[in-house]
mmCIF file of C-alpha atoms in Angstrom:
data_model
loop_
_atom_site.group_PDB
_atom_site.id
_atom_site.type_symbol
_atom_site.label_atom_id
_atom_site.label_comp_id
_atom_site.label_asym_id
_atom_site.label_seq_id
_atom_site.Cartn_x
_atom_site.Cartn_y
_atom_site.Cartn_z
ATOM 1 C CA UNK A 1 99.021 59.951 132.529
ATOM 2 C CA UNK A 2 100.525 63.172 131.548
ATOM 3 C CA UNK A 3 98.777 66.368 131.215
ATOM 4 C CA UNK A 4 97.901 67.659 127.961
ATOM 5 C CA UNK A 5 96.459 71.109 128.981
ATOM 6 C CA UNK A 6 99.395 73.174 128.404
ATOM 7 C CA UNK A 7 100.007 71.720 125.156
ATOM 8 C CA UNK A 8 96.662 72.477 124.412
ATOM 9 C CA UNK A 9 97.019 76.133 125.669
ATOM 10 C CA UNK A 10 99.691 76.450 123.298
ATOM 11 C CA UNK A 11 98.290 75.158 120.164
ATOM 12 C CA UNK A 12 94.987 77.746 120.892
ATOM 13 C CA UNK A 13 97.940 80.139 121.411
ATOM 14 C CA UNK A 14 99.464 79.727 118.285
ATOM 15 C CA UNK A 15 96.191 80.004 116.566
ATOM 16 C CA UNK A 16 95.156 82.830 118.324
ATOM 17 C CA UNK A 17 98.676 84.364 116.569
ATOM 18 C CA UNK A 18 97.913 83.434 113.407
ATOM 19 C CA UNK A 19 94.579 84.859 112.969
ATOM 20 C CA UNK A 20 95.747 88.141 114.748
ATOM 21 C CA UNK A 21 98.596 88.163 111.790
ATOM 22 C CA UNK A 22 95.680 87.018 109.358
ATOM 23 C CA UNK A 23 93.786 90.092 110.305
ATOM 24 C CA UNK A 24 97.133 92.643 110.308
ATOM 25 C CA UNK A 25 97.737 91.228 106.952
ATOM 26 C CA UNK A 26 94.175 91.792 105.469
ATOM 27 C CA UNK A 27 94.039 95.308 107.121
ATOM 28 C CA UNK A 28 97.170 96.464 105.370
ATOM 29 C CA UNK A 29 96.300 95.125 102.219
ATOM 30 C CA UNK A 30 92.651 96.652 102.318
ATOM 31 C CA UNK A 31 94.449 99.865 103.230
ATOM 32 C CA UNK A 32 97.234 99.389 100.620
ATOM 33 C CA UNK A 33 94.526 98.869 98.126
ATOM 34 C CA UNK A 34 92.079 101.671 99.456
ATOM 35 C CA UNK A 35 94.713 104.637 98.812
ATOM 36 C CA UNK A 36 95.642 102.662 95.106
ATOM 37 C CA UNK A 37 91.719 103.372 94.827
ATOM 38 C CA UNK A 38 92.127 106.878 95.837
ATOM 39 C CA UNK A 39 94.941 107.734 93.677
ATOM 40 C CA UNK A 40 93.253 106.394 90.512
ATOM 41 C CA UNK A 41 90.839 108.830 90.973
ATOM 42 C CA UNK A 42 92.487 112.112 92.438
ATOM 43 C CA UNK A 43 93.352 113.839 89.101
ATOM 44 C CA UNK A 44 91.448 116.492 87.440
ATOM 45 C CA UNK A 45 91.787 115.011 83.592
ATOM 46 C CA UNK A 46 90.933 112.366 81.449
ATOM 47 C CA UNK A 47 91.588 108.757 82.519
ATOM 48 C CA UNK A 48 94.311 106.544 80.120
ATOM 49 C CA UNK A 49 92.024 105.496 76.623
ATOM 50 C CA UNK A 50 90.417 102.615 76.552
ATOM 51 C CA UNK A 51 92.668 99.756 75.026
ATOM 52 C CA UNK A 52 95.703 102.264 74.517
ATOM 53 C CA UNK A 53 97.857 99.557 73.908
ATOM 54 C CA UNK A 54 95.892 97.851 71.224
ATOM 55 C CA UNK A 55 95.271 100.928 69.562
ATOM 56 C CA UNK A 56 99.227 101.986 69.639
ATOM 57 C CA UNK A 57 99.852 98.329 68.182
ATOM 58 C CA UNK A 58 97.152 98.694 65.310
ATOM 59 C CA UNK A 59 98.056 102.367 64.471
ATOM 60 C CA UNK A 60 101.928 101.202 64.381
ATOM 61 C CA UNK A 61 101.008 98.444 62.095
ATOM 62 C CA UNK A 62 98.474 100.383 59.838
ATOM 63 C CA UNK A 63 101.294 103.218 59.224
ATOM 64 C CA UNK A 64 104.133 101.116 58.370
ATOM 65 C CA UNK A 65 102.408 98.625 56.379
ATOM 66 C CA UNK A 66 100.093 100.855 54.625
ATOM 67 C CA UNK A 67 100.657 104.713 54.965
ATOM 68 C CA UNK A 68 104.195 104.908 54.813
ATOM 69 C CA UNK A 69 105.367 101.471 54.095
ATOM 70 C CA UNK A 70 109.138 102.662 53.346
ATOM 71 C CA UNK A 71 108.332 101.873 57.392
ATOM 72 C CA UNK A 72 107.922 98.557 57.496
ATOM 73 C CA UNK A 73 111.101 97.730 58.951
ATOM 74 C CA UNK A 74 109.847 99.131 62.472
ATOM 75 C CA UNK A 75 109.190 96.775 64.924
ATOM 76 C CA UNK A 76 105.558 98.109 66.080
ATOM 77 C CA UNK A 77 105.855 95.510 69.035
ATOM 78 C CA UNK A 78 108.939 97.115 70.471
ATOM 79 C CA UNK A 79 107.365 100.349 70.034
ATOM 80 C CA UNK A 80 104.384 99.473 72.222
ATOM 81 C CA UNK A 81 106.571 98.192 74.840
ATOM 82 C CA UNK A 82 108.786 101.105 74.936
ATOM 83 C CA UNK A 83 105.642 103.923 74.870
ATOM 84 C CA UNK A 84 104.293 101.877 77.848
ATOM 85 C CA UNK A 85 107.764 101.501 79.634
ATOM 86 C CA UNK A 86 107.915 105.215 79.451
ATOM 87 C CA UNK A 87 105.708 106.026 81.629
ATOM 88 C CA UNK A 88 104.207 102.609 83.815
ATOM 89 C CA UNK A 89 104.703 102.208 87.293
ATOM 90 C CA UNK A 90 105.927 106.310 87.522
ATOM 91 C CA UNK A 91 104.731 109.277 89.593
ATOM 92 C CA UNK A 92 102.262 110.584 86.126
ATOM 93 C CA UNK A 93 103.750 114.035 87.326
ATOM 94 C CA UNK A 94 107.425 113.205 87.565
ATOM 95 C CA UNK A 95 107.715 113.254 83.260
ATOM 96 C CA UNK A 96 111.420 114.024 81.789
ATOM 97 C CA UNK A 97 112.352 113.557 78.011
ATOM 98 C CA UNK A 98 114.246 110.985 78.787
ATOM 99 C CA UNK A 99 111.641 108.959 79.628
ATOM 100 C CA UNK A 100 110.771 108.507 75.647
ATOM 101 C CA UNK A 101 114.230 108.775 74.549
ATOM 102 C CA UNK A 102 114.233 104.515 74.105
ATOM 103 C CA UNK A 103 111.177 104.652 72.530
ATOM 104 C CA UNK A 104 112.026 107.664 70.116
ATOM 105 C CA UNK A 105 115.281 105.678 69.032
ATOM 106 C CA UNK A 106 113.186 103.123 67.936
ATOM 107 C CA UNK A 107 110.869 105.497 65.321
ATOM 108 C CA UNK A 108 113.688 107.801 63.744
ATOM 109 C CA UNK A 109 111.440 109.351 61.165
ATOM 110 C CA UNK A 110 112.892 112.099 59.084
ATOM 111 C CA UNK A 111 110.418 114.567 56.628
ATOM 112 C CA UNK A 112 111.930 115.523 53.317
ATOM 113 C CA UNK A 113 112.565 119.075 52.738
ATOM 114 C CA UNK A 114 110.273 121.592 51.886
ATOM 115 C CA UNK A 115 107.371 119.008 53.576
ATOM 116 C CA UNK A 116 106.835 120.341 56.441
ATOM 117 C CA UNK A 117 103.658 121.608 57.759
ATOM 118 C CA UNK A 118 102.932 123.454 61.460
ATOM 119 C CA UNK A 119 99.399 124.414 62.875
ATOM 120 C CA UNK A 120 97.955 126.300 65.429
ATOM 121 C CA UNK A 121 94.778 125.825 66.299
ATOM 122 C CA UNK A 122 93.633 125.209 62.886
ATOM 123 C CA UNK A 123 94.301 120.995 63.083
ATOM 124 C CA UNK A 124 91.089 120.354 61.431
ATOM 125 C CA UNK A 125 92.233 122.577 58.199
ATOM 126 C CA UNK A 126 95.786 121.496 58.661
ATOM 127 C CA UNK A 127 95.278 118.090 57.904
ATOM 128 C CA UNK A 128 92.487 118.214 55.185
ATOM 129 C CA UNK A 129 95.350 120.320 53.454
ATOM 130 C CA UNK A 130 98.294 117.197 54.005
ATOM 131 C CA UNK A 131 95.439 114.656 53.109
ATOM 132 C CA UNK A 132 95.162 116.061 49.562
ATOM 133 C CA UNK A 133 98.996 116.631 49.734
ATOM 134 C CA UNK A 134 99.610 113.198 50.145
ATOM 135 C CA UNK A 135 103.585 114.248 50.422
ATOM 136 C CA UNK A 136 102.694 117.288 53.542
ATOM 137 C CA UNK A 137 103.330 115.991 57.217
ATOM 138 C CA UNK A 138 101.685 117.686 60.101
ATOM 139 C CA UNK A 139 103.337 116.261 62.949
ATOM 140 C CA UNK A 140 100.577 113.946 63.072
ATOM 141 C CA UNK A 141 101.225 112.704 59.663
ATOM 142 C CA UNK A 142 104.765 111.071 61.039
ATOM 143 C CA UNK A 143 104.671 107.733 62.861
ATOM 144 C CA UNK A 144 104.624 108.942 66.380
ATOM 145 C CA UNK A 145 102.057 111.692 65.929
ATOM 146 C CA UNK A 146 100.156 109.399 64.679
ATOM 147 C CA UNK A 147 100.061 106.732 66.978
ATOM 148 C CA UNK A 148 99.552 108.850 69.873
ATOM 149 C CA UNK A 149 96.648 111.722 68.179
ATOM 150 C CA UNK A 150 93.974 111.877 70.758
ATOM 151 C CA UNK A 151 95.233 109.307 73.293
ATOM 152 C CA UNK A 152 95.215 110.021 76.309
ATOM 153 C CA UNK A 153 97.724 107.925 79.229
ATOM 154 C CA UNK A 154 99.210 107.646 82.621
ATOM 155 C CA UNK A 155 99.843 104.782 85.685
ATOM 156 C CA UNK A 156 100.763 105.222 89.334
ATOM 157 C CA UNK A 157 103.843 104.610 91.193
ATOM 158 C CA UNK A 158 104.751 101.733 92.061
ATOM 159 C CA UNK A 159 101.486 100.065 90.122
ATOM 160 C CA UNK A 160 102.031 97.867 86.255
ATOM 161 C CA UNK A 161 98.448 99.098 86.085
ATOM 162 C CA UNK A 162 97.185 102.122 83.851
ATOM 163 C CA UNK A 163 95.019 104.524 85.237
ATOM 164 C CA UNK A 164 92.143 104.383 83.054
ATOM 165 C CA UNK A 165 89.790 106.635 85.974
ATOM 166 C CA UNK A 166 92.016 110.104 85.704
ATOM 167 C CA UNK A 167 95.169 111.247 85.083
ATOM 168 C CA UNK A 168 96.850 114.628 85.691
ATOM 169 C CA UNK A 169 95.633 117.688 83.823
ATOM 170 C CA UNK A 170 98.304 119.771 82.358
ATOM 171 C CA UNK A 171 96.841 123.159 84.208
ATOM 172 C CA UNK A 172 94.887 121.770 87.510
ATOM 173 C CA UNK A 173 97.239 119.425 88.423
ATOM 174 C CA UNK A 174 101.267 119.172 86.740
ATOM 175 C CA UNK A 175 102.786 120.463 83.228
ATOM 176 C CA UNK A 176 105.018 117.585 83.908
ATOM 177 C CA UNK A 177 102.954 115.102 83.170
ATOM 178 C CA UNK A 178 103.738 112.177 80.011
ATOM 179 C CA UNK A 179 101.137 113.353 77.835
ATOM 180 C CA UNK A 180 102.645 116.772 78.205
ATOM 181 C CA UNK A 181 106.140 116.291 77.614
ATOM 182 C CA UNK A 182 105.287 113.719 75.064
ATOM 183 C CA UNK A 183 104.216 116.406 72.866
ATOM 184 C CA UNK A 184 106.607 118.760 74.022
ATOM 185 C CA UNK A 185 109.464 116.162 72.924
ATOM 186 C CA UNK A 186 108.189 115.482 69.074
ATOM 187 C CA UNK A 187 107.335 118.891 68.165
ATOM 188 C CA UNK A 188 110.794 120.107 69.105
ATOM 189 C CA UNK A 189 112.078 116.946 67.107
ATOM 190 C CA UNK A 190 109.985 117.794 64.559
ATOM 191 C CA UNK A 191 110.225 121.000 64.249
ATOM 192 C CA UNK A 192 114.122 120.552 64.814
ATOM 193 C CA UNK A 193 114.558 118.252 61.572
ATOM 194 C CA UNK A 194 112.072 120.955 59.328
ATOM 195 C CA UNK A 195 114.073 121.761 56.434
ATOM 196 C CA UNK A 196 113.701 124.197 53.003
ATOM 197 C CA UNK A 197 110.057 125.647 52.537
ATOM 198 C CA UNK A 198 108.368 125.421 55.976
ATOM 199 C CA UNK A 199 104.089 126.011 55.558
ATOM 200 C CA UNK A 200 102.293 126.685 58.425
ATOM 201 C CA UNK A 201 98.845 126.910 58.878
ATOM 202 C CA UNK A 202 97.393 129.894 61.583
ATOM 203 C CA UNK A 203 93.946 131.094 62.109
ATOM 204 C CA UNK A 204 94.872 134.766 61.993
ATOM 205 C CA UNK A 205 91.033 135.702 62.454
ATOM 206 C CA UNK A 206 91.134 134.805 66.111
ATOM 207 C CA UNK A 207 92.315 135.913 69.408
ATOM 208 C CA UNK A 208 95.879 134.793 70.115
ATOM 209 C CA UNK A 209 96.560 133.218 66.559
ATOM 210 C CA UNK A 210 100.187 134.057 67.659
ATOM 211 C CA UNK A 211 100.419 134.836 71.432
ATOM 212 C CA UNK A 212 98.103 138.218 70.711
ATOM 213 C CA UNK A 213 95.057 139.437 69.030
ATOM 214 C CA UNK A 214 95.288 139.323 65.424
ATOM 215 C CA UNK A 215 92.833 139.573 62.476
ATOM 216 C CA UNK A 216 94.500 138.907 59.490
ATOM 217 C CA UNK A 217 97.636 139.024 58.132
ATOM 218 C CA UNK A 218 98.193 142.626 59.161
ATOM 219 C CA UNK A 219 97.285 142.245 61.789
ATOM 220 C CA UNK A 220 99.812 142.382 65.394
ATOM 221 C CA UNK A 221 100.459 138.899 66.134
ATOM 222 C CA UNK A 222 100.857 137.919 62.765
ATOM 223 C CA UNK A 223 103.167 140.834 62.036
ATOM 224 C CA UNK A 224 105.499 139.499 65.530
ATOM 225 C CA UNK A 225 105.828 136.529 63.887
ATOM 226 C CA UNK A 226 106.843 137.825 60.541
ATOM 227 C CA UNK A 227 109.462 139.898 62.450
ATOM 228 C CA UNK A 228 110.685 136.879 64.358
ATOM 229 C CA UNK A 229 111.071 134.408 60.992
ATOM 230 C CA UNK A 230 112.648 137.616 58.817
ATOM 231 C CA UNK A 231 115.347 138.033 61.865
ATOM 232 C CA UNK A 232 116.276 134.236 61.594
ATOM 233 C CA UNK A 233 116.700 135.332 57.426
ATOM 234 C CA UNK A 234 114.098 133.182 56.705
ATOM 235 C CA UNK A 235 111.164 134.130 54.346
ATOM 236 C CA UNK A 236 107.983 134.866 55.272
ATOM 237 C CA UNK A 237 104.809 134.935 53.566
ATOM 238 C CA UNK A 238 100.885 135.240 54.637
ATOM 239 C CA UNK A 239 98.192 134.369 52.940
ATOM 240 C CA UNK A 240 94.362 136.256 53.876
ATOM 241 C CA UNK A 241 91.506 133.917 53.018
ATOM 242 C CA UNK A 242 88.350 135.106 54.781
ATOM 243 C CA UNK A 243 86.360 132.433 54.079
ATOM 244 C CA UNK A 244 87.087 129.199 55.524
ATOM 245 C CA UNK A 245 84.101 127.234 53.958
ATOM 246 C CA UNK A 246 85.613 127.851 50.803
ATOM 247 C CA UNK A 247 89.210 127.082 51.717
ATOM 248 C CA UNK A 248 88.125 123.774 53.232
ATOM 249 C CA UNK A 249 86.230 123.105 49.333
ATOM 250 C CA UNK A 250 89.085 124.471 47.791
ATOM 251 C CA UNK A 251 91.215 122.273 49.594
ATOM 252 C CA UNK A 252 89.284 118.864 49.188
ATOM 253 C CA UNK A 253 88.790 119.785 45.881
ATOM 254 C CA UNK A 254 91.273 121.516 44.411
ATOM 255 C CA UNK A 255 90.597 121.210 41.039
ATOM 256 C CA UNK A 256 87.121 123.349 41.781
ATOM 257 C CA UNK A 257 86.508 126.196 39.235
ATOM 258 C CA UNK A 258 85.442 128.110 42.103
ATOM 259 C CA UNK A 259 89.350 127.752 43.517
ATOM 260 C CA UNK A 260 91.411 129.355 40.558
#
């Protein structure tokens, strides 16, 4: 009768292999998914929003079907796709305009003349103002702007996940990050396609209304930027209202004796 011993020895052999490769395996893995951990939670700002996507889909939908329905033509689930595709499975600090040029093909919004609206740290104002001018656009009166007001997104290299723990802040961690040049990219569009009467809407009351102190209209920053704008042969005017209760009224209700 033939010995079975060293076939024995090598099927304990071969098992011994495979649970040493079991273990390698899980170890990598564990390791691979330790520093995923990590990196979802090294950055010093806001994680992605909470069910970005659904929101970009029902935003798209609401403003082409309902605020601007000239609109409707846009394909709101292409849009989602390409906003995502923009910046998924990137280094969130690696950002370049040309990561949103498929997806900014796909809005092509232009503002009439004379529309236009730009604000600087007065949004709150800015947009009380374009929702009783129903024909004003702030930038987040057009399609994209509106989609993408207060969201907040990023992913991780290499990962179809969204980091919903943290993602890079613009001064503590990269510039260069998507939210960043996001914004970067449509105001320059925006601002880019402004045409005829341009309105914009400062705070000339606080410090750096317009890169320095300024208190009203008078006052040095404000009178840079009138320089800058009468240079270009553009014309430049300023309104003073001191009191911003009473603009805000005015402007919600326009028709207020109090406003004439």
């Amino acid at each position: 009768m033939a010995d079975s011993r060293p076939k024995k020895a090598k099927i304990c052999l071969c098992i011994f292999l495979c649970l040493l490769v079991g273990g390698i395996i899980a170890v990598v893995v564990g390791v691979r998914m330790w520093r995923h951990s990590s990196e979802h939670m090294k950055w010093n700002g806001t994680g992605s929003t909470a069910r970005f996507q659904e929101i970009v889909l029902e935003r798209c939908y609401k403003y082409t079907q309902s605020v601007q329905p000239e609109l409707r033509d846009r394909d709101c689930q292409k849009i989602r796709e390409a906003f995502r595709n923009a910046f998924i499975s990137k280094d969130p600090c690696s950002a370049t305009e040309e990561d949103y040029h498929p997806l900014m093909k796909l809005v092509n919004q232009m503002v009439p003349c004379d529309k236009t609206v730009f604000w600087s740290k007065t949004k709150e104002l800015a947009h009380q103002y374009t929702k009783v001018q129903r024909d004003m656009f702030t930038l987040e009166d057009t399609l994209m702007g509106y989609i993408a007001d207060d969201l907040n997104w990023c992913g991780d290299a290499g990962s179809y996940e969204m980091n919903y723990q943290s993602c890079p802040h613009w001064k503590k961690d990269c510039s260069n990050n998507f939210v960043s040049v996001f914004w970067d990219l449509v105001s320059k569009r925006f601002a880019e396609n402004a045409c005829g009467v341009v309105q914009v809407v400062l705070n000339g009351s606080i410090s750096n209304a317009f890169d320095r102190k300024s208190d009203s209209c008078s006052g040095s920053s404000i009178n840079d930027l009138r320089q800058i704008i009468r240079q270009r042969n553009i014309k430049f005017t300023c309104q003073d209202n001191y009191s911003s209760g009473k603009f805000l009224q005015c402007v919600k209700k326009p028709g207020d004796s109090s406003c004439r």
